[in-house]
XYZ file of C-alpha atoms in Angstrom:
382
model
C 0.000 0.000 0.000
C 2.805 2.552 0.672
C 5.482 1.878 -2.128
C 2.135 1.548 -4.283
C 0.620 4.862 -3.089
C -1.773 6.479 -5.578
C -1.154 10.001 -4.806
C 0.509 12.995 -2.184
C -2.107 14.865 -0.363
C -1.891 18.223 -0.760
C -2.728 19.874 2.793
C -2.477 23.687 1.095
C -5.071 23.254 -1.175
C -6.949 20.042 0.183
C -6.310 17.922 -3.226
C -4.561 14.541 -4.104
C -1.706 15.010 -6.174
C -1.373 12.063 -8.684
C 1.484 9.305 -8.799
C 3.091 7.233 -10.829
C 3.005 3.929 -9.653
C 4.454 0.521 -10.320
C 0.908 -1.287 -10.493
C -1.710 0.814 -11.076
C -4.241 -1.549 -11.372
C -4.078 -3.082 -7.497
C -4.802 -0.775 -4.773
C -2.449 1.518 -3.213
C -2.091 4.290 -0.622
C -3.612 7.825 -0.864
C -1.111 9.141 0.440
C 2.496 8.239 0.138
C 4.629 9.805 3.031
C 1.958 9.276 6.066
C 1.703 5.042 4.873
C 5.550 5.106 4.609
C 5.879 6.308 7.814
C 3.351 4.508 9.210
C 4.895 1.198 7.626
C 8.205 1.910 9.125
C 6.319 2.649 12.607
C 4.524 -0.357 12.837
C 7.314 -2.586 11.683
C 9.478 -1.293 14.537
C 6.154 -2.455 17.114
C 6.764 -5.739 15.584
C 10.093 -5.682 16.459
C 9.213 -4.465 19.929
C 6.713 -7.265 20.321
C 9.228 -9.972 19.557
C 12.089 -8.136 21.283
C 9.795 -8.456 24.619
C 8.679 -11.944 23.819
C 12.113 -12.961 24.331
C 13.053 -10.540 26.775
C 10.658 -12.073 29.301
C 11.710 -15.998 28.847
C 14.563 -14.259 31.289
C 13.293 -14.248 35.330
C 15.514 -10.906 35.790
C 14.736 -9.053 33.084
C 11.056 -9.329 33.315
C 11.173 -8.233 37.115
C 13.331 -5.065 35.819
C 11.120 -4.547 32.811
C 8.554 -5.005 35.105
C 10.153 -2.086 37.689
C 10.608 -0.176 35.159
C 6.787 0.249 33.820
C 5.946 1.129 37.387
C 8.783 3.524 38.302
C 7.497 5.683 34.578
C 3.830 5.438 35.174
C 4.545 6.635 38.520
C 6.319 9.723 37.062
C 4.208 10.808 34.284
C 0.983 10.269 37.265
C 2.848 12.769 39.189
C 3.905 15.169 36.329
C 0.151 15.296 35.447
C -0.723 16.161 39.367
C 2.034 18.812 39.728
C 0.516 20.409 36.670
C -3.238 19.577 38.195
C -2.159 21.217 41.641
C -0.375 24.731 40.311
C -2.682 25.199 37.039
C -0.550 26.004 34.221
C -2.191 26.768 30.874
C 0.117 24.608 28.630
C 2.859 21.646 29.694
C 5.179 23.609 31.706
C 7.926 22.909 28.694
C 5.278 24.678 25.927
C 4.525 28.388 25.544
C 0.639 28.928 26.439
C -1.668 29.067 23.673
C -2.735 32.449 22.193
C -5.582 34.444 23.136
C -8.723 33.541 23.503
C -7.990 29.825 22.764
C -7.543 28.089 25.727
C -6.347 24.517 26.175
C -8.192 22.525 28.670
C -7.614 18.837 28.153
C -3.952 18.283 28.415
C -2.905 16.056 31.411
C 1.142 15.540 32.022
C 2.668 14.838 28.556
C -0.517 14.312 26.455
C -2.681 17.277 24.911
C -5.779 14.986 25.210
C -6.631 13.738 28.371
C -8.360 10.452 27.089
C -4.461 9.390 25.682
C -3.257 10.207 29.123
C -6.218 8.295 31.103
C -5.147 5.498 28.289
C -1.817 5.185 29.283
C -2.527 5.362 32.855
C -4.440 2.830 32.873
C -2.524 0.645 30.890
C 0.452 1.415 33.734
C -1.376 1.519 37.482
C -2.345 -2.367 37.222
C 1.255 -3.138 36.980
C 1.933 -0.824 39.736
C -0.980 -2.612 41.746
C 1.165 -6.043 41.012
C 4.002 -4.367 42.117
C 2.537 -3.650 45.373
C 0.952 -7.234 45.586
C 4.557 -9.126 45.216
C 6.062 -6.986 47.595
C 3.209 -7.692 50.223
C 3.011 -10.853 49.500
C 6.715 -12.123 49.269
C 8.185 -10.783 52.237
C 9.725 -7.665 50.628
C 11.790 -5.178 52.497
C 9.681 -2.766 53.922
C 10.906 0.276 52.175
C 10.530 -1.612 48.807
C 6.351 -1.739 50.409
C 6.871 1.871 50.953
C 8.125 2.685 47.260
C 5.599 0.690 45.469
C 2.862 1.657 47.268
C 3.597 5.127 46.856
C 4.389 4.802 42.971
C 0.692 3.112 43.172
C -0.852 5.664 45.116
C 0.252 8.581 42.620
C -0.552 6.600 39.536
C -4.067 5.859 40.609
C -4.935 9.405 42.129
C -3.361 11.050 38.921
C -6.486 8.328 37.116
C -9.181 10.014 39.395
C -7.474 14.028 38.385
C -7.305 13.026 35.032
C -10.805 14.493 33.995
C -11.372 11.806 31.248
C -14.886 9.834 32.155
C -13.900 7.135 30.045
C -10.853 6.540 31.484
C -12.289 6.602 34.831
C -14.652 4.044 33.765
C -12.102 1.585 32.605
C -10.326 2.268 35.650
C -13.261 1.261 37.295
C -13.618 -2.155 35.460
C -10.234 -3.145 35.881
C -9.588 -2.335 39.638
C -13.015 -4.863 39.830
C -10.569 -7.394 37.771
C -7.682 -7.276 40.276
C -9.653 -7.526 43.224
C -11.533 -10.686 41.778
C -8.476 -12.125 40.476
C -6.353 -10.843 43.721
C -8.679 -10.086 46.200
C -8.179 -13.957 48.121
C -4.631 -14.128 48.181
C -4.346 -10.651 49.763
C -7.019 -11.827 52.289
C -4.948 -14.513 53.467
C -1.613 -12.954 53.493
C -2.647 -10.059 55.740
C -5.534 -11.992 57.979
C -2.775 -12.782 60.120
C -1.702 -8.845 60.798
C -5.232 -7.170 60.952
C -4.302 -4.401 62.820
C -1.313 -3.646 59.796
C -3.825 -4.093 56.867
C -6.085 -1.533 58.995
C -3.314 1.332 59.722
C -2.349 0.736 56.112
C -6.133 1.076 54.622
C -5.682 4.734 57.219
C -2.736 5.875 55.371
C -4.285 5.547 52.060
C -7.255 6.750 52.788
C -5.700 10.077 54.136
C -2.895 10.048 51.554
C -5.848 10.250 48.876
C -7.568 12.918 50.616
C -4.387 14.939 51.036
C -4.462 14.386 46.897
C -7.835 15.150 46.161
C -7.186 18.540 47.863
C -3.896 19.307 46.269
C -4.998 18.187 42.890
C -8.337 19.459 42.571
C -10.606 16.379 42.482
C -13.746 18.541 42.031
C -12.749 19.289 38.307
C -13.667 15.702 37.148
C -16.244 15.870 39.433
C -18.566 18.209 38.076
C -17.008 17.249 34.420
C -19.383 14.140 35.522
C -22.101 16.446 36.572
C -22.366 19.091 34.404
C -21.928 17.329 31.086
C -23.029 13.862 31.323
C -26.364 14.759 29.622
C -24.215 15.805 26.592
C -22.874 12.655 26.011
C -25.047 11.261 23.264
C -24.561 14.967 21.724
C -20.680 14.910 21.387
C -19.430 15.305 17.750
C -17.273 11.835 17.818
C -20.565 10.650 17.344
C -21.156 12.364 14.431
C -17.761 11.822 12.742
C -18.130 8.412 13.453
C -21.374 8.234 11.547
C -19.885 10.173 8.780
C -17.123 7.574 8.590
C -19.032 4.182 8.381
C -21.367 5.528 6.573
C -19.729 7.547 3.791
C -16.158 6.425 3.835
C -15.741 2.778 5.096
C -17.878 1.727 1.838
C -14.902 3.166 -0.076
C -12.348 1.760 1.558
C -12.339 -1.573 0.257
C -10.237 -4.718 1.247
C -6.924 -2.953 2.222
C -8.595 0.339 2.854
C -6.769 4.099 1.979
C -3.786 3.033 3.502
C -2.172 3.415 6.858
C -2.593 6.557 9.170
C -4.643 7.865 6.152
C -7.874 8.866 8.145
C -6.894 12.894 8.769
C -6.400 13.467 4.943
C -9.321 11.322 3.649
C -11.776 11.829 6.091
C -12.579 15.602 5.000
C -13.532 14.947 1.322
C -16.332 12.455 2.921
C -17.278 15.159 5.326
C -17.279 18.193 2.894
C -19.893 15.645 0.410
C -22.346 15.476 2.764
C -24.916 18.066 4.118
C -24.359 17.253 7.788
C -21.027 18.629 7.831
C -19.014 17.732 11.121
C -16.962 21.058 12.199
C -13.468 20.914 13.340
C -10.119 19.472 12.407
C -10.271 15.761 12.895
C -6.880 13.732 12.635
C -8.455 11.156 14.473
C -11.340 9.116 14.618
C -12.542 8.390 18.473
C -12.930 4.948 17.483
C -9.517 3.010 17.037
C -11.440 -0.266 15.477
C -13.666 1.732 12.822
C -10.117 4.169 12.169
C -8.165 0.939 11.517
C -11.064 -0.676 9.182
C -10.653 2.534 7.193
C -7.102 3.000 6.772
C -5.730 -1.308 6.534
C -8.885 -2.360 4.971
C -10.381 -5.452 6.079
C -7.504 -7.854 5.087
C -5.126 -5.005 7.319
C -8.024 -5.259 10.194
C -7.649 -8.811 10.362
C -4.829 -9.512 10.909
C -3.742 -6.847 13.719
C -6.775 -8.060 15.292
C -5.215 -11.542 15.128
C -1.985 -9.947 16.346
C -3.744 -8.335 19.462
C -6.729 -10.319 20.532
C -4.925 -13.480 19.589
C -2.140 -12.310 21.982
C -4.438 -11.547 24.670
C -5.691 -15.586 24.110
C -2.380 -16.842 24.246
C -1.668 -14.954 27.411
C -4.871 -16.289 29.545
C -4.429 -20.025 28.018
C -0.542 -19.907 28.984
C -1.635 -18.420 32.351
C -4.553 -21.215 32.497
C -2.611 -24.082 31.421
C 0.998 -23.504 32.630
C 1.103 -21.128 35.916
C 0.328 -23.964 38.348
C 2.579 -26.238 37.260
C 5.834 -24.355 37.499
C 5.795 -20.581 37.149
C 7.553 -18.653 39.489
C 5.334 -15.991 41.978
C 6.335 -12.709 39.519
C 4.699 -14.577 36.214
C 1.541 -15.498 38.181
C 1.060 -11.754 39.070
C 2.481 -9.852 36.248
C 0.430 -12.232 33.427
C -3.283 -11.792 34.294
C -2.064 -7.621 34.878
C -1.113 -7.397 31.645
C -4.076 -9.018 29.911
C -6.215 -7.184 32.441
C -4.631 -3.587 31.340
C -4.644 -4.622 27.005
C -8.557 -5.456 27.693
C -8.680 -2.219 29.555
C -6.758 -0.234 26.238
C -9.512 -2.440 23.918
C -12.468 -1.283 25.804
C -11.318 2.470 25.461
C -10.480 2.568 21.943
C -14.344 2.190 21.448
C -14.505 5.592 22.191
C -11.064 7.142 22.055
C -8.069 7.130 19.937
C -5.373 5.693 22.132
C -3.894 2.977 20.092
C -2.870 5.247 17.046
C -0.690 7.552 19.958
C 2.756 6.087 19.990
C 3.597 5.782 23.278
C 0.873 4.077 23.629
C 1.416 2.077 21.383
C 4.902 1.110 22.174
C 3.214 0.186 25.874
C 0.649 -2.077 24.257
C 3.296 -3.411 21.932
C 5.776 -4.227 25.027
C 2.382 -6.132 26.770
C 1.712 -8.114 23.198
C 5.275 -9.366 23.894
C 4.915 -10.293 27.095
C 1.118 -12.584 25.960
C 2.841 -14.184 23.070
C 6.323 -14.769 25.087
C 4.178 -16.600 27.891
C 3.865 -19.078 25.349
C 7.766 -20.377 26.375
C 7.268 -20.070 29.786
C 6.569 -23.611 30.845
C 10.335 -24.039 29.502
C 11.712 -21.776 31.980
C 9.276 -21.535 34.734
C 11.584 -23.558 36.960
C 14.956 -20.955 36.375
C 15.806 -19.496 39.734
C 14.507 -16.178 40.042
């Protein structure tokens, strides 16, 4: 689709410049540069994917990579407070916007505050497990201290982060752990009650000291005052616009990748409910993807990350009781717990075409498909 691209979009004067191409008559990309670059992005995930497959066969190196998820989660969650507690108009590294436009949804690094809620959400579960090992395997007790701090700033900086979506998921996943965790934190602390209790205290205060600090009311009344426009909001529109008009045209390998912001306004301009606004996404990842790879392009990254998220819970199912070590029995079912959580916002958002994002998703695929080895080293000293 890219070294058979059709045509160079023209972004001054909103036309598609023709190409010459080496097979005309089979179906090529609209636009040349965006699918080239969008090829060379997603072959470097692939790498990724199998560079983390094999990275976790190693004990070590999965606790580090592990560490290391947690420890940047935990940093970006705080960046976004700090900026939530001293209300800056831009990130404190960019000059504020010009008058009047004002800039309301960025959260840490992300201008869009449904990416950020994305990516925290695809982080705090692993900072939960974090917290979980080092409760449960007789970690040092400033190791408890650290990881339950990185936790408690990752999941405050989910409830700050004025995304309702993201909040949601949130929602649904800390259900998951508890379900899947919930009994084996039950027994390891029934024997120090009066611990568990002072440490339920401290978080409960440590959260209030962050609700204060990083105005908590904000997403509160976000809920309030604009839940009844929800079935109003323009994504709905575009994404009407986009089934409707465009994904007819699209075909079996679709415009070609990353394609969406330069094709979607000559569907929108044909049309007599005209969506306004600049769109270079579609808040739908699944629908965006159908457009741009086609349905033979759909397919198969659907195969590459549902199919992963299979082979992770039958590898957890079939192989963690009979000879995993403690870190792959908690990290595994986090990981597919956080990629469903990613799935189920992507109905509504656009985190999978951001690339850190994607790079984090990418890293978890590896991790699914690399539990497929494990029962081969699942008896390696940690």
């Amino acid at each position: 689709m890219a070294f058979n691209a059709k045509s160079i979009y023209d972004s001054d004067f909103s036309v598609f410049v023709p190409l010459h191409n080496f097979a005309s008559p089979l179906a090529g990309s609209v636009d040349y540069p965006i699918s080239a670059a969008w090829t060379i992005r997603g072959a470097l995930l692939l790498g990724i994917i199998l560079f983390a497959a094999d990275l976790s066969q190693s004990n070590r190196w999965l606790l580090r990579l592990w560490q290391v998820i947690g420890l940047i989660g935990g940093s970006i969650a705080f960046l976004g407070l700090l900026q939530k507690a001293t209300g800056p108009l831009m990130i404190f590294w960019l000059p504020p916007p010009p008058e009047p436009v004002r800039v309301t949804t960025f959260f840490a690094t992300y201008y869009y505050h449904g990416n950020a809620g994305a990516f925290l959400n695809l982080v705090w579960p692993l900072s939960a497990g974090l917290v979980i090992r080092a409760f449960t395997s007789g970690s040092h007790p400033w190791m408890r201290a650290i990881w339950t701090t990185v936790f408690l700033i990752t999941i405050a900086a989910v409830l700050a982060n004025t995304s309702r979506m993201a909040q949601v998921v949130a929602l649904l996943l800390l259900i998951a752990i508890c379900v899947e965790f919930g009994p084996l934190l039950v027994r390891k602390v029934s024997g120090g009650k009066s611990v568990a209790l002072a440490g339920a205290l401290a978080i409960g205060l440590a959260l209030i000291a962050f609700a204060q600090a990083s105005h908590f009311e904000k997403p509160l009344n976000r809920w309030q005052l604009e839940t009844e426009h929800i079935l109003k909001d323009a994504r709905w529109q575009v994404s009407r616009v986009a089934a409707v008009r465009a994904l007819p045209h699209a075909g079996f390998f679709g415009f070609g990748p990353g394609t969406f912001r330069v094709v979607f306004p000559t569907y929108n301009r044909s049309g007599s409910d005209q969506v306004p606004g600049t769109w270079r996404f579609l808040h739908e990842d699944y629908l965006q993807t159908l457009l741009e790879w086609g349905w033979m392009g759909g397919i198969l990254w659907a195969l590459l990350f549902f199919g992963g998220i299979t082979a992770g819970i039958r590898s957890y199912k079939k192989y963690a009781g009979r000879g995993w070590i403690p870190r792959r029995r908690v990290v595994q079912p986090l990981v597919i717990i956080a990629l469903v959580g990613v799935a189920l916002h992507a109905l509504v958002d656009f985190p999978v075409q951001i690339e850190s994002i994607q790079l984090y998703v990418a890293t978890y695929l590896g991790l699914c498909w690399g539990s497929m080895l494990w029962k081969e080293h699942g008896l390696r000293p940690a």
